[in-house]
Amino acid sequence: MTGAVRGWSGLSDRNPLIEFVDACLRGPAQVVFQNNPLSGLLILVALAWGAFDGGQPRIFGGAVLGLVVGTVTALVLQVDRASWRKGLFGFSPVLTGIAVPTFLDDRPLMWLYLVLGAAATTVVTLALNAIFKTWGLTAFTMPFVLTTWVLLLGAYQFNRFTVLTDLKPMLPGEGTLTEGRFDWDLVPTFLRGISQVYLTNSWVSGLIILVALLINSRWSALFAVVGSVGATLLALWFGADGASLDKGLYGFNAVLTAIAVGAVLHRPGALVTVYTLFGIALTLFVQVALATVLTPLAIPVLTGPFNIATWLLLLPNRHFAPLPNHERVKETLVSTAKRTVRRQAEER
């Protein structure tokens, strides 16, 4: 596998078309902080499964279109080439590409709306990164969140669109707090908490995404599970909406926070793990608070809570054991297997 990866990397260095495909494949993986084209390919497979299994193949088409448009827009704007090669201008547009056909009805103009939104997401990425670098932060997925909020709120003013968020506009305190029942089928619920990072309600997709993480970083995979399990159980304990719990909607923001804080931006360890667990709870509380704020607008929180909570966790500058870029996501299944084989050979 290592030889194949090395060969692919060499080919992408020599062939502009392969280079573009490589950058696009890294985009979906960068949503969960992985710089790996194979992980990105598996995530696209997970998105395809979720879309076709749910009877909405247009969502997968939107994901691919958003990814390509966002990556092309960054190329046209002559962004930093190294960052572009890593897929850092593809991960927010791919989410926008998923969100637009998910929350708007299927009409020809929706695709134009999606293209404009994906291109705008790249521009917003550049703008927010320019602002957040002042504090040593990045925009994470906030460009996707802001752009999608604008697109959905704007769609209410156009007769050509119908917003399909399944949310009922109401003031805080009105109506019932919870509805539906939680069926206690925990493992699929935890996996859906991972798939919902990509707005996908499928435990099979969640499992494929988990494998994609495991291929590149066992720590990222572990903390993704911890994030989904921790936030879901905490929400269940506090009496959250049963139907939303069953869909994994209380886990996906915490998944991103857990990966970022526990596995990517710090060296995994005991103190970092405790801080990450605190971050998971913080993310959940930010999510329910933001849901209360956005309920009158019938707009979903998306990954906004992850961004807010993770910024708050990083701004105190208590990085414990910051992980240098060249060491990040170094532990992979391949490296672990190679080390095991080497050790067994030495013992013989």
Short mmCIF file of C-alpha atoms in Angstrom, two decimals:
data_model
loop_
_atom_site.label_atom_id
_atom_site.label_comp_id
_atom_site.label_asym_id
_atom_site.label_seq_id
_atom_site.Cartn_x
_atom_site.Cartn_y
_atom_site.Cartn_z
CA MET A 1 0.00 0.00 0.00
CA THR A 2 2.86 2.36 0.81
CA GLY A 3 4.33 1.82 -2.67
CA ALA A 4 0.96 2.54 -4.28
CA VAL A 5 0.59 5.75 -2.29
CA ARG A 6 4.11 6.80 -3.24
CA GLY A 7 3.40 6.03 -6.90
CA TRP A 8 0.16 8.00 -6.83
CA SER A 9 1.91 10.98 -5.25
CA GLY A 10 4.63 10.87 -7.90
CA LEU A 11 2.05 10.67 -10.66
CA SER A 12 0.11 13.63 -9.27
CA ASP A 13 3.33 15.65 -9.22
CA ARG A 14 3.85 15.03 -12.94
CA ASN A 15 0.30 15.07 -14.31
CA PRO A 16 -1.88 18.20 -13.82
CA LEU A 17 -5.11 16.22 -14.21
CA ILE A 18 -4.07 13.66 -11.61
CA GLU A 19 -2.91 16.53 -9.40
CA PHE A 20 -6.40 18.05 -9.60
CA VAL A 21 -8.08 14.72 -8.83
CA ASP A 22 -5.72 14.22 -5.90
CA ALA A 23 -6.55 17.66 -4.48
CA CYS A 24 -10.28 16.95 -4.89
CA LEU A 25 -10.00 13.58 -3.12
CA ARG A 26 -8.24 15.17 -0.18
CA GLY A 27 -11.10 17.68 0.25
CA PRO A 28 -13.68 15.32 1.82
CA ALA A 29 -10.97 13.86 4.07
CA GLN A 30 -9.98 17.32 5.31
CA VAL A 31 -13.47 17.77 6.78
CA VAL A 32 -12.27 15.33 9.46
CA PHE A 33 -8.69 16.66 9.36
CA GLN A 34 -7.15 13.90 7.24
CA ASN A 35 -4.74 14.69 4.40
CA ASN A 36 -5.14 11.43 2.54
CA PRO A 37 -6.68 10.86 -0.92
CA LEU A 38 -7.63 7.26 -0.10
CA SER A 39 -9.52 8.43 2.99
CA GLY A 40 -11.26 11.01 0.81
CA LEU A 41 -12.21 8.38 -1.75
CA LEU A 42 -13.73 6.17 0.95
CA ILE A 43 -15.67 9.11 2.33
CA LEU A 44 -17.09 9.78 -1.14
CA VAL A 45 -18.12 6.12 -1.23
CA ALA A 46 -19.82 6.63 2.14
CA LEU A 47 -21.65 9.68 0.81
CA ALA A 48 -22.75 7.77 -2.29
CA TRP A 49 -24.07 4.93 -0.15
CA GLY A 50 -26.02 7.29 2.10
CA ALA A 51 -27.47 9.26 -0.81
CA PHE A 52 -28.55 6.29 -2.93
CA ASP A 53 -29.73 4.26 0.06
CA GLY A 54 -31.85 7.24 1.13
CA GLY A 55 -33.33 7.62 -2.36
CA GLN A 56 -31.65 11.00 -2.94
CA PRO A 57 -28.77 10.48 -5.38
CA ARG A 58 -28.80 14.21 -6.16
CA ILE A 59 -27.15 14.78 -2.76
CA PHE A 60 -24.10 12.81 -3.87
CA GLY A 61 -24.12 14.71 -7.16
CA GLY A 62 -24.22 17.95 -5.18
CA ALA A 63 -21.27 16.83 -3.07
CA VAL A 64 -19.11 16.10 -6.12
CA LEU A 65 -20.18 19.30 -7.89
CA GLY A 66 -19.53 21.44 -4.83
CA LEU A 67 -16.13 19.82 -4.35
CA VAL A 68 -15.06 20.41 -7.96
CA VAL A 69 -16.41 23.98 -8.11
CA GLY A 70 -14.77 24.95 -4.82
CA THR A 71 -11.42 23.46 -5.84
CA VAL A 72 -11.53 25.12 -9.27
CA THR A 73 -12.48 28.47 -7.73
CA ALA A 74 -9.46 28.30 -5.41
CA LEU A 75 -7.24 27.54 -8.40
CA VAL A 76 -8.63 30.51 -10.33
CA LEU A 77 -8.08 32.77 -7.31
CA GLN A 78 -4.44 31.61 -7.21
CA VAL A 79 -4.48 30.49 -3.60
CA ASP A 80 -1.46 29.04 -1.85
CA ARG A 81 -0.55 26.03 -3.97
CA ALA A 82 0.58 23.81 -1.10
CA SER A 83 -2.68 24.36 0.77
CA TRP A 84 -4.65 23.74 -2.42
CA ARG A 85 -2.81 20.46 -2.99
CA LYS A 86 -3.80 19.33 0.51
CA GLY A 87 -7.52 19.79 -0.27
CA LEU A 88 -7.89 22.68 2.16
CA PHE A 89 -10.09 24.57 -0.29
CA GLY A 90 -12.33 21.60 -1.03
CA PHE A 91 -13.69 20.51 2.33
CA SER A 92 -16.08 23.39 3.02
CA PRO A 93 -17.45 23.50 -0.57
CA VAL A 94 -18.16 19.75 -0.50
CA LEU A 95 -20.30 20.31 2.61
CA THR A 96 -22.09 23.20 0.91
CA GLY A 97 -22.67 20.90 -2.06
CA ILE A 98 -24.30 18.37 0.26
CA ALA A 99 -26.37 20.92 2.16
CA VAL A 100 -28.01 22.70 -0.78
CA PRO A 101 -29.76 19.64 -2.32
CA THR A 102 -30.48 18.33 1.19
CA PHE A 103 -32.35 21.45 2.32
CA LEU A 104 -33.77 22.77 -0.97
CA ASP A 105 -36.25 21.07 -3.30
CA ASP A 106 -34.99 19.57 -6.55
CA ARG A 107 -35.36 22.20 -9.29
CA PRO A 108 -33.02 23.12 -12.16
CA LEU A 109 -32.19 26.49 -10.57
CA MET A 110 -31.08 24.70 -7.41
CA TRP A 111 -27.95 23.52 -9.25
CA LEU A 112 -27.03 27.07 -10.22
CA TYR A 113 -27.64 28.09 -6.62
CA LEU A 114 -25.29 25.28 -5.54
CA VAL A 115 -22.52 26.31 -7.96
CA LEU A 116 -22.69 29.92 -6.81
CA GLY A 117 -22.72 28.78 -3.18
CA ALA A 118 -19.72 26.47 -3.59
CA ALA A 119 -17.70 29.23 -5.27
CA ALA A 120 -18.74 31.67 -2.54
CA THR A 121 -17.65 29.19 0.13
CA THR A 122 -14.09 29.30 -1.21
CA VAL A 123 -14.10 33.10 -1.13
CA VAL A 124 -15.46 33.07 2.44
CA THR A 125 -12.73 30.58 3.38
CA LEU A 126 -10.05 33.01 2.22
CA ALA A 127 -11.75 35.90 4.04
CA LEU A 128 -12.21 34.09 7.37
CA ASN A 129 -8.73 32.58 7.35
CA ALA A 130 -7.29 36.06 6.85
CA ILE A 131 -9.18 37.17 9.97
CA PHE A 132 -8.54 34.16 12.19
CA LYS A 133 -4.81 33.94 11.52
CA THR A 134 -4.51 36.96 13.84
CA TRP A 135 -5.24 34.59 16.73
CA GLY A 136 -3.38 31.62 15.28
CA LEU A 137 -6.62 29.88 14.30
CA THR A 138 -8.23 28.73 11.07
CA ALA A 139 -11.81 29.05 9.91
CA PHE A 140 -12.39 25.27 10.11
CA THR A 141 -15.82 24.59 8.52
CA MET A 142 -17.30 28.01 9.34
CA PRO A 143 -17.19 29.12 5.66
CA PHE A 144 -19.59 26.26 4.86
CA VAL A 145 -21.81 27.19 7.81
CA LEU A 146 -22.04 30.89 7.01
CA THR A 147 -22.53 30.36 3.28
CA THR A 148 -25.23 27.73 3.79
CA TRP A 149 -27.07 29.87 6.33
CA VAL A 150 -27.10 32.75 3.82
CA LEU A 151 -28.26 30.46 1.00
CA LEU A 152 -31.11 28.99 3.05
CA LEU A 153 -32.26 32.31 4.52
CA GLY A 154 -32.11 33.86 1.05
CA ALA A 155 -34.12 30.99 -0.41
CA TYR A 156 -37.11 32.00 1.72
CA GLN A 157 -37.36 35.15 -0.43
CA PHE A 158 -37.41 33.32 -3.77
CA ASN A 159 -40.54 31.67 -5.20
CA ARG A 160 -38.34 29.28 -7.18
CA PHE A 161 -37.13 27.52 -4.03
CA THR A 162 -38.71 25.61 -1.17
CA VAL A 163 -36.68 25.15 2.01
CA LEU A 164 -36.91 21.58 3.33
CA THR A 165 -35.24 21.71 6.72
CA ASP A 166 -38.14 19.92 8.51
CA LEU A 167 -37.83 22.53 11.27
CA LYS A 168 -40.84 24.41 12.60
CA PRO A 169 -40.21 28.11 13.26
CA MET A 170 -41.18 28.88 16.86
CA LEU A 171 -40.01 31.08 19.69
CA PRO A 172 -38.02 29.46 22.54
CA GLY A 173 -40.35 27.84 25.06
CA GLU A 174 -43.16 27.21 22.60
CA GLY A 175 -44.22 23.69 21.67
CA THR A 176 -42.87 20.44 23.07
CA LEU A 177 -39.21 20.13 23.94
CA THR A 178 -38.86 16.54 22.79
CA GLU A 179 -40.64 14.21 20.44
CA GLY A 180 -40.28 10.65 19.24
CA ARG A 181 -38.57 7.92 21.18
CA PHE A 182 -35.03 6.66 21.38
CA ASP A 183 -34.88 2.99 20.43
CA TRP A 184 -31.64 2.24 22.34
CA ASP A 185 -29.99 0.73 19.28
CA LEU A 186 -26.77 2.37 20.39
CA VAL A 187 -24.07 1.22 17.95
CA PRO A 188 -25.93 2.37 14.79
CA THR A 189 -26.76 5.63 16.58
CA PHE A 190 -23.10 6.25 17.40
CA LEU A 191 -22.14 5.51 13.78
CA ARG A 192 -24.83 7.88 12.51
CA GLY A 193 -23.26 10.49 14.76
CA ILE A 194 -20.14 10.15 12.59
CA SER A 195 -22.00 10.13 9.27
CA GLN A 196 -23.97 13.25 10.22
CA VAL A 197 -20.71 15.22 9.92
CA TYR A 198 -21.57 15.00 6.21
CA LEU A 199 -25.34 15.47 6.76
CA THR A 200 -25.83 11.75 6.07
CA ASN A 201 -28.24 9.63 8.13
CA SER A 202 -26.72 6.18 7.62
CA TRP A 203 -24.87 3.97 10.05
CA VAL A 204 -23.23 2.14 7.12
CA SER A 205 -21.86 5.45 5.87
CA GLY A 206 -20.64 6.18 9.40
CA LEU A 207 -18.80 2.87 9.47
CA ILE A 208 -17.12 3.56 6.12
CA ILE A 209 -16.07 7.03 7.32
CA LEU A 210 -14.64 5.45 10.45
CA VAL A 211 -12.57 3.08 8.29
CA ALA A 212 -11.41 6.08 6.24
CA LEU A 213 -10.19 7.69 9.46
CA LEU A 214 -8.54 4.49 10.67
CA ILE A 215 -6.57 4.15 7.45
CA ASN A 216 -4.88 7.49 8.05
CA SER A 217 -4.90 7.90 11.84
CA ARG A 218 -5.95 5.47 14.52
CA TRP A 219 -6.08 8.33 17.04
CA SER A 220 -8.49 10.29 14.87
CA ALA A 221 -10.71 7.22 14.52
CA LEU A 222 -10.63 6.62 18.27
CA PHE A 223 -11.52 10.20 19.15
CA ALA A 224 -14.28 10.25 16.53
CA VAL A 225 -15.91 7.35 18.36
CA VAL A 226 -15.33 9.03 21.74
CA GLY A 227 -16.93 12.23 20.46
CA SER A 228 -20.02 10.54 19.10
CA VAL A 229 -20.50 8.24 22.10
CA GLY A 230 -19.80 10.93 24.69
CA ALA A 231 -22.09 13.61 23.24
CA THR A 232 -24.92 11.17 22.49
CA LEU A 233 -24.91 9.66 25.97
CA LEU A 234 -24.71 13.08 27.61
CA ALA A 235 -27.62 14.34 25.51
CA LEU A 236 -29.58 11.21 26.40
CA TRP A 237 -28.84 11.74 30.09
CA PHE A 238 -30.12 15.32 29.94
CA GLY A 239 -33.32 14.23 28.15
CA ALA A 240 -32.73 15.46 24.60
CA ASP A 241 -35.14 14.87 21.72
CA GLY A 242 -35.39 11.13 21.09
CA ALA A 243 -35.85 11.33 17.31
CA SER A 244 -32.81 13.57 16.92
CA LEU A 245 -30.77 11.31 19.19
CA ASP A 246 -31.61 8.28 17.09
CA LYS A 247 -30.40 10.09 13.93
CA GLY A 248 -27.05 10.92 15.53
CA LEU A 249 -27.74 14.66 15.44
CA TYR A 250 -26.24 15.26 18.90
CA GLY A 251 -22.97 13.53 18.06
CA PHE A 252 -21.54 14.93 14.84
CA ASN A 253 -20.32 18.30 16.11
CA ALA A 254 -18.62 16.61 19.05
CA VAL A 255 -16.97 14.16 16.62
CA LEU A 256 -15.20 17.05 14.90
CA THR A 257 -14.24 18.70 18.18
CA ALA A 258 -12.85 15.46 19.56
CA ILE A 259 -10.74 14.77 16.47
CA ALA A 260 -9.42 18.33 16.33
CA VAL A 261 -8.59 18.78 20.01
CA GLY A 262 -7.71 15.22 20.94
CA ALA A 263 -5.87 13.88 17.90
CA VAL A 264 -4.82 16.63 15.48
CA LEU A 265 -4.00 19.86 17.29
CA HIS A 266 -2.47 18.21 20.37
CA ARG A 267 -0.37 15.16 21.07
CA PRO A 268 -2.73 12.52 22.50
CA GLY A 269 -2.25 12.01 26.23
CA ALA A 270 -4.06 11.86 29.56
CA LEU A 271 -4.44 15.62 30.08
CA VAL A 272 -5.39 16.17 26.44
CA THR A 273 -8.02 13.43 26.73
CA VAL A 274 -9.58 15.10 29.77
CA TYR A 275 -9.60 18.44 27.95
CA THR A 276 -11.19 16.75 24.94
CA LEU A 277 -13.94 15.21 27.06
CA PHE A 278 -14.66 18.66 28.46
CA GLY A 279 -14.71 19.95 24.87
CA ILE A 280 -17.26 17.31 23.89
CA ALA A 281 -19.61 18.51 26.63
CA LEU A 282 -18.98 22.15 25.71
CA THR A 283 -19.78 21.40 22.06
CA LEU A 284 -23.08 19.77 23.01
CA PHE A 285 -24.13 22.74 25.15
CA VAL A 286 -23.16 25.20 22.41
CA GLN A 287 -25.16 23.10 19.93
CA VAL A 288 -28.39 23.11 21.92
CA ALA A 289 -28.02 26.82 22.71
CA LEU A 290 -27.44 27.65 19.04
CA ALA A 291 -30.42 25.47 18.10
CA THR A 292 -32.58 27.59 20.40
CA VAL A 293 -31.32 30.76 18.72
CA LEU A 294 -31.89 29.44 15.19
CA THR A 295 -35.24 27.69 15.78
CA PRO A 296 -37.32 30.82 14.98
CA LEU A 297 -35.55 30.93 11.60
CA ALA A 298 -35.98 27.20 10.93
CA ILE A 299 -32.27 26.97 10.08
CA PRO A 300 -30.10 23.98 11.15
CA VAL A 301 -27.03 24.52 13.30
CA LEU A 302 -24.83 22.55 10.86
CA THR A 303 -21.23 22.40 12.16
CA GLY A 304 -21.42 25.84 13.77
CA PRO A 305 -21.19 24.47 17.35
CA PHE A 306 -17.97 22.60 16.54
CA ASN A 307 -16.36 25.78 15.23
CA ILE A 308 -17.41 27.90 18.21
CA ALA A 309 -16.47 25.31 20.84
CA THR A 310 -13.11 24.48 19.25
CA TRP A 311 -12.15 28.15 18.95
CA LEU A 312 -13.02 28.61 22.62
CA LEU A 313 -10.90 25.61 23.55
CA LEU A 314 -7.89 26.85 21.57
CA LEU A 315 -8.01 30.58 22.33
CA PRO A 316 -6.84 30.20 25.98
CA ASN A 317 -3.57 29.00 24.42
CA ARG A 318 -3.38 26.01 26.75
CA HIS A 319 -2.09 23.62 24.15
CA PHE A 320 -0.56 21.14 26.64
CA ALA A 321 1.48 19.22 24.07
CA PRO A 322 1.06 20.85 20.66
CA LEU A 323 1.77 18.44 17.85
CA PRO A 324 4.14 19.73 15.12
CA ASN A 325 2.72 19.64 11.60
CA HIS A 326 5.26 17.11 10.39
CA GLU A 327 4.24 14.67 13.14
CA ARG A 328 0.48 15.02 12.76
CA VAL A 329 -1.46 11.94 11.75
CA LYS A 330 1.79 10.02 11.52
CA GLU A 331 0.46 6.86 13.14
CA THR A 332 -1.45 4.96 10.47
CA LEU A 333 -2.53 1.39 10.00
CA VAL A 334 0.29 0.97 7.49
CA SER A 335 2.99 2.32 9.82
CA THR A 336 1.68 0.21 12.70
CA ALA A 337 1.67 -2.95 10.57
CA LYS A 338 5.20 -2.27 9.31
CA ARG A 339 6.48 -1.73 12.85
CA THR A 340 4.85 -4.98 14.01
CA VAL A 341 6.41 -6.95 11.16
CA ARG A 342 9.82 -5.42 11.93
CA ARG A 343 9.55 -6.28 15.60
CA GLN A 344 8.56 -9.88 14.85
CA ALA A 345 11.49 -10.23 12.45
CA GLU A 346 13.90 -8.95 15.09
CA GLU A 347 12.54 -11.39 17.68
CA ARG A 348 13.20 -14.29 15.33
#
